[in-house]
Amino acid sequence: MNLNDLGPLMARRRYGGLTFDEFRTDPALAELRWPDDVLQDFLFDHGDYFVDDYGALDLRDITWELESIPAVDFHTMPTGESDAGCIESYAENPVYWVKDRPPEVGRHWKEHGTWLRPPLLIDRRLLDPAHSGLQVLEGRTRVGVLRGRFREQLRVAPNHQAWVGRP
């Protein structure tokens, strides 16, 4: 099962006004057994958007775990080809991108030096067995803010929670 197979469900979500609870209990998703945070961020909120970069990926091959990732690992972590350069763009003005979010996001960065909601990362071996390392799937703004805050010597925690999809 890949994103293209979920086209009818995505269309019902987009045009039929499905709530997240209705979406997550749809029989088409039953075999995934993914955490709700991942289902919402990846498929419910942005599923249509990811078809170009991840449309052929067999979603059943992914197991998601919440992991603690060192901040330095995010400095060169890529994202999908269709969004090449966007993380760097967000990193250019991290203060703006935090202020553009609800106030609790800024407070969390200030108090904890990290994001409020963990981004989604994917093991690059799922995309190509010859690749290694992690790739930003969803959370490009968050990772850009982290890079920019680090560059501007603003508070950045040494480790950050992220949902990591692995084979």
Short mmCIF file of C-alpha atoms in Angstrom, two decimals, residues 23 31 33 45 50 71 108 116 127 145 157 160 163 166:
data_model
loop_
_atom_site.label_atom_id
_atom_site.label_comp_id
_atom_site.label_asym_id
_atom_site.label_seq_id
_atom_site.Cartn_x
_atom_site.Cartn_y
_atom_site.Cartn_z
CA PHE A 23 -9.93 9.31 8.98
CA GLU A 31 -3.04 -2.48 8.72
CA ARG A 33 -0.91 0.58 13.10
CA ASP A 45 -2.61 16.90 7.25
CA PHE A 50 3.98 13.94 -0.30
CA ALA A 71 20.81 18.41 17.47
CA HIS A 108 8.56 26.16 24.15
CA LEU A 116 6.62 21.65 20.68
CA LEU A 127 13.68 5.18 -0.23
CA VAL A 145 14.17 26.94 12.91
CA ALA A 157 18.67 21.73 23.32
CA HIS A 160 15.28 16.62 20.13
CA TRP A 163 9.14 10.33 15.12
CA ARG A 166 12.43 2.74 9.85
#
